[in-house]
GROMACS .gro file of N, CA and C in nm:
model
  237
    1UNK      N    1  -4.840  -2.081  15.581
    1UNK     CA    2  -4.785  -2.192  15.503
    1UNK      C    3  -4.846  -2.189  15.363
    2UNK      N    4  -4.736  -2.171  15.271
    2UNK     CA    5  -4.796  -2.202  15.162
    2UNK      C    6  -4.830  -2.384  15.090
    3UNK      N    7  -4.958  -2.351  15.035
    3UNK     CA    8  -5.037  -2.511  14.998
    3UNK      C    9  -4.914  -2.570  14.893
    4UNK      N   10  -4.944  -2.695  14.877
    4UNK     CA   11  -4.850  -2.753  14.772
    4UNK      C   12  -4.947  -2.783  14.664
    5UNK      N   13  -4.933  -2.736  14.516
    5UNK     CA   14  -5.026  -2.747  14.422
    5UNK      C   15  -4.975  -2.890  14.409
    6UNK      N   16  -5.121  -2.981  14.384
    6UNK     CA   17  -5.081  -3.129  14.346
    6UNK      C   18  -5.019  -3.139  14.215
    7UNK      N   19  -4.931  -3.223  14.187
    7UNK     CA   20  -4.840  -3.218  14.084
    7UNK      C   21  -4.863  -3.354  13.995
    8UNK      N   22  -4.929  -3.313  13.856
    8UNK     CA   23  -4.964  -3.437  13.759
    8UNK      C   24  -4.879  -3.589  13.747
    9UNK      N   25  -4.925  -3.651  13.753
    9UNK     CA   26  -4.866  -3.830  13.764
    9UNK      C   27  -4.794  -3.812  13.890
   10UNK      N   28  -4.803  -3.759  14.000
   10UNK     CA   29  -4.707  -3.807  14.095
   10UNK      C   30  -4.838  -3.777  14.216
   11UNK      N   31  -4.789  -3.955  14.276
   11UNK     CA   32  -4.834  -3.994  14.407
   11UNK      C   33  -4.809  -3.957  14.516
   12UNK      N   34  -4.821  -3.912  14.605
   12UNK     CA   35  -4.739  -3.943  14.782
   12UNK      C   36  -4.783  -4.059  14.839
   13UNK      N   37  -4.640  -4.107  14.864
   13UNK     CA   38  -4.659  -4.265  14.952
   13UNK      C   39  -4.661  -4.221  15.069
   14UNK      N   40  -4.689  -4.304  15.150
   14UNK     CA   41  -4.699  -4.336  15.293
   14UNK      C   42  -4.545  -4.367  15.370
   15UNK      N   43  -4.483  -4.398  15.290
   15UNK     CA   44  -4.343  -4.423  15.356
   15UNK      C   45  -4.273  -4.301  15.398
   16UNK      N   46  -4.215  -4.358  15.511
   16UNK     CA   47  -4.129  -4.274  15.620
   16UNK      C   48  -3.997  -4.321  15.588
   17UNK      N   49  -3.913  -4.174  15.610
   17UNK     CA   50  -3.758  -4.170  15.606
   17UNK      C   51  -3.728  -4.227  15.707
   18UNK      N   52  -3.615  -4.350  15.684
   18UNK     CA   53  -3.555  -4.359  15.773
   18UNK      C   54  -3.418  -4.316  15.761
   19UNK      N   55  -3.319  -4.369  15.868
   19UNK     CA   56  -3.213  -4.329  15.910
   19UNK      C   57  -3.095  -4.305  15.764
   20UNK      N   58  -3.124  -4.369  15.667
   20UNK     CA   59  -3.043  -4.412  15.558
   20UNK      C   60  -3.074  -4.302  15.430
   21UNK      N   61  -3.211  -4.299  15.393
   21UNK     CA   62  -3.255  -4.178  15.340
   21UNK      C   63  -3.257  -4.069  15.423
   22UNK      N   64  -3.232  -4.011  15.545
   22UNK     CA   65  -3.206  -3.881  15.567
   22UNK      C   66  -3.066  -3.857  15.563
   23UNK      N   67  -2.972  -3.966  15.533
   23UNK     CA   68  -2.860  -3.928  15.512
   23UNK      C   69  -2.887  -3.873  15.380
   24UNK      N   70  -2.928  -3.951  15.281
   24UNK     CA   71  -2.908  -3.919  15.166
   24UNK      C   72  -2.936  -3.800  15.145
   25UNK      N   73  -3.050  -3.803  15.182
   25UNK     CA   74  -3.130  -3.655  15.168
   25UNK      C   75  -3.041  -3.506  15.207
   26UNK      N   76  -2.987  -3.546  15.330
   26UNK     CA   77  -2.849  -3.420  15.412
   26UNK      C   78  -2.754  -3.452  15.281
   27UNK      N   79  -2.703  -3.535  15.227
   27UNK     CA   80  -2.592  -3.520  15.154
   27UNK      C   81  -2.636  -3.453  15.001
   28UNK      N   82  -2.748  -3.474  14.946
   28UNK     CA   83  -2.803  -3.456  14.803
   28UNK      C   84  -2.835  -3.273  14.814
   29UNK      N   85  -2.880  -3.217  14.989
   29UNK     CA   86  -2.876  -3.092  15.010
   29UNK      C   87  -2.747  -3.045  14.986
   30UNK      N   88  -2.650  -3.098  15.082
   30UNK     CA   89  -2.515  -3.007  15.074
   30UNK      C   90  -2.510  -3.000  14.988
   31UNK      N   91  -2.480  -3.089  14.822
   31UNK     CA   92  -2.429  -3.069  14.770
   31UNK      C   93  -2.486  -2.981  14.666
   32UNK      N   94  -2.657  -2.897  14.674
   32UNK     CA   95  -2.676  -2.842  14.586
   32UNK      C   96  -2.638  -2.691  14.632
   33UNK      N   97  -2.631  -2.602  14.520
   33UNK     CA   98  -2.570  -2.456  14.523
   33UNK      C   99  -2.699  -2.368  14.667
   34UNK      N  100  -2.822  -2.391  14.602
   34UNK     CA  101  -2.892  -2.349  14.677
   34UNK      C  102  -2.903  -2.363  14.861
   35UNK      N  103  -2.878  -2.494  14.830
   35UNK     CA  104  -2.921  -2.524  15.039
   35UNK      C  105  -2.789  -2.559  15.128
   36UNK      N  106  -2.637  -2.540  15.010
   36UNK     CA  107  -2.539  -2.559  15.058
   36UNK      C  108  -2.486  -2.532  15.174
   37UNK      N  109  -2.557  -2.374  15.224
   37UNK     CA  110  -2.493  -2.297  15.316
   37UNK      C  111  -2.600  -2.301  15.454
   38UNK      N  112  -2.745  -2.393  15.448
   38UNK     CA  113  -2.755  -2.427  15.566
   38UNK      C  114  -2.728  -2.449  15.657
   39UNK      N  115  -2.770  -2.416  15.821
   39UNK     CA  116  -2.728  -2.530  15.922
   39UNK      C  117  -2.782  -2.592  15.924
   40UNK      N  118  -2.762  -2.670  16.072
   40UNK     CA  119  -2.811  -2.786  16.071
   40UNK      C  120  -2.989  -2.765  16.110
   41UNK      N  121  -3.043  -2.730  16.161
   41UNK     CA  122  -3.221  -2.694  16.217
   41UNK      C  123  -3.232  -2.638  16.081
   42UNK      N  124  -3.198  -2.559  15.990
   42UNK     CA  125  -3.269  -2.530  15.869
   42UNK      C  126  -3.311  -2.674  15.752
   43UNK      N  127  -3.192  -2.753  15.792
   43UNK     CA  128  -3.194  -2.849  15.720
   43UNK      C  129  -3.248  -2.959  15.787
   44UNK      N  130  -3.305  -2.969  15.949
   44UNK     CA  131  -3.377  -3.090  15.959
   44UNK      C  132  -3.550  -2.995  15.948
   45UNK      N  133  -3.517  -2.846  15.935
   45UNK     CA  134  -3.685  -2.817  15.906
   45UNK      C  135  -3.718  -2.857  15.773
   46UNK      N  136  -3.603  -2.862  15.683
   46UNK     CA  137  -3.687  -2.879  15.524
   46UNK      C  138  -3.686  -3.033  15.547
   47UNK      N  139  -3.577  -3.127  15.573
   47UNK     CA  140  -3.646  -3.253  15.592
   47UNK      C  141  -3.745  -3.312  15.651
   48UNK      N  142  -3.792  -3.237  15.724
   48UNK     CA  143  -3.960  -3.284  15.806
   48UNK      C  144  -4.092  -3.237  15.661
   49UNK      N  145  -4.004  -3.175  15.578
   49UNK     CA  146  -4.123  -3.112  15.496
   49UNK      C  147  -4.061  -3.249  15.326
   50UNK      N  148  -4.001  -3.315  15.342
   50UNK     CA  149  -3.968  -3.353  15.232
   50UNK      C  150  -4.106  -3.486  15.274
   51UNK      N  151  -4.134  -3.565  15.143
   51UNK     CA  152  -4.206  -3.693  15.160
   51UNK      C  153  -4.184  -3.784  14.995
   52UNK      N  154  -4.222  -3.896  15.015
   52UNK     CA  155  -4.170  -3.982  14.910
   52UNK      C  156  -4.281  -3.964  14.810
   53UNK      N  157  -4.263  -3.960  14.707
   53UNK     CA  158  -4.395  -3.997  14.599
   53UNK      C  159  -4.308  -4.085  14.478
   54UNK      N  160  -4.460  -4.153  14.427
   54UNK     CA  161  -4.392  -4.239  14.335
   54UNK      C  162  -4.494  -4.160  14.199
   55UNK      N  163  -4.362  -4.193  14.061
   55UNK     CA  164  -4.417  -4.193  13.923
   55UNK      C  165  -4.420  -4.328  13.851
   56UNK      N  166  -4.501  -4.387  13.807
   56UNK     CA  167  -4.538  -4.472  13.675
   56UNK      C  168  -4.472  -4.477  13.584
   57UNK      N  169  -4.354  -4.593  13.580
   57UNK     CA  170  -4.285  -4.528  13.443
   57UNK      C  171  -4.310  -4.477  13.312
   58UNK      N  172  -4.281  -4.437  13.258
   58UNK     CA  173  -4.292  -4.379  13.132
   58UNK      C  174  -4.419  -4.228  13.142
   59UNK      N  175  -4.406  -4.171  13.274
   59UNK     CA  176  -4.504  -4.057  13.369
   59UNK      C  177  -4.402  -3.965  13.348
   60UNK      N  178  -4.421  -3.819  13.341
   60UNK     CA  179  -4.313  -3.749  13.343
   60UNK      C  180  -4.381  -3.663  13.476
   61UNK      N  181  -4.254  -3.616  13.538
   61UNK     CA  182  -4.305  -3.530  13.685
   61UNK      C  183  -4.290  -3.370  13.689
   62UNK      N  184  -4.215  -3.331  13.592
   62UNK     CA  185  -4.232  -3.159  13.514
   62UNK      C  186  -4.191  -3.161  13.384
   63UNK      N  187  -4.158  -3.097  13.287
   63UNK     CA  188  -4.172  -3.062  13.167
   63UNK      C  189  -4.088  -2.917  13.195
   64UNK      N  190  -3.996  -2.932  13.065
   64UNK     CA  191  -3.887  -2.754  13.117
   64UNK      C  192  -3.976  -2.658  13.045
   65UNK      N  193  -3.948  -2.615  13.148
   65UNK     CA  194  -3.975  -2.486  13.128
   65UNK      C  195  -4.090  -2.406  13.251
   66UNK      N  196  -4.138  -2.562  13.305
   66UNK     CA  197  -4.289  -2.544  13.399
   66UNK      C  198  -4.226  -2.461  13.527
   67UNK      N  199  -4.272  -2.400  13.563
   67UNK     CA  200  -4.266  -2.285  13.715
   67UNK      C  201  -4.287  -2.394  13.807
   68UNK      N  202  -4.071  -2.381  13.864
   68UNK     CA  203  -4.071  -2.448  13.980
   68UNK      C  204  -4.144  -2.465  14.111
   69UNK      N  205  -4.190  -2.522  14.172
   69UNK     CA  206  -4.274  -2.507  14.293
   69UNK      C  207  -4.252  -2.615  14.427
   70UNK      N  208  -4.164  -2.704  14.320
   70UNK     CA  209  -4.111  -2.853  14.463
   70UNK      C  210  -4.022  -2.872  14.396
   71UNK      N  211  -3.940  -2.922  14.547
   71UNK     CA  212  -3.788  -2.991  14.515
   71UNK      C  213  -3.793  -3.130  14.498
   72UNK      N  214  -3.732  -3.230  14.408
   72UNK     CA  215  -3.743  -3.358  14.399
   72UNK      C  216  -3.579  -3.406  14.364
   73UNK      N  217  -3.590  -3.533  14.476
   73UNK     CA  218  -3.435  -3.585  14.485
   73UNK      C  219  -3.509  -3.731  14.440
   74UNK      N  220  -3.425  -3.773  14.340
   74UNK     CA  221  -3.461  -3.900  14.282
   74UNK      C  222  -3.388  -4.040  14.382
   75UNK      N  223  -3.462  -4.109  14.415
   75UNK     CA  224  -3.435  -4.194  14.483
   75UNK      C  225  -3.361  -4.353  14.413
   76UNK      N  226  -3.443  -4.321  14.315
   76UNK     CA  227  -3.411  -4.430  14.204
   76UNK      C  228  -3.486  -4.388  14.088
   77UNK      N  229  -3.439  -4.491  14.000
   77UNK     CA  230  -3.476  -4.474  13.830
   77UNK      C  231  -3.425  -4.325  13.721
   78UNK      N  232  -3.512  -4.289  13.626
   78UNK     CA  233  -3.370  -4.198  13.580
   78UNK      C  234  -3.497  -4.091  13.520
   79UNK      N  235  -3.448  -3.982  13.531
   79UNK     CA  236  -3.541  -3.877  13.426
   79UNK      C  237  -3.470  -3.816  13.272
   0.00000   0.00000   0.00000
């Protein structure tokens, strides 16, 4: 397993997906190019690996150009 480098201004909460965010989460997958063509066990293994973190507004959570390393589905607010 590779480690997850901690990522500047961003927290991990304690909150658990429920039934409503793993929809979201299955639908925000299909619809990207990359994880489109999953099944279904590929896609409840990356959702066991997804978790919530929060930013501080006016926090930025990458900068372009930075070497991707995590996927982030915005739950709310705007980048």
């Amino acid at each position: 397993m590779i480690p997850i480098k901690p990522i500047e201004n961003v927290e991990r909460t304690a909150k658990d997906k429920d039934p409503l965010a793993i929809s979201i989460i299955t639908a925000a997958l299909s619809k990207h190019f990359v994880f489109k063509n999953l099944d279904k066990m590929q896609i409840d293994n990356l959702l066991a690996k997804f978790f919530y973190c929060e930013v501080k507004k006016d926090q930025f959570i990458f900068h372009q150009g930075d070497d991707a390393h995590i996927f982030f589905i915005l739950e709310r607010g705007k980048v």
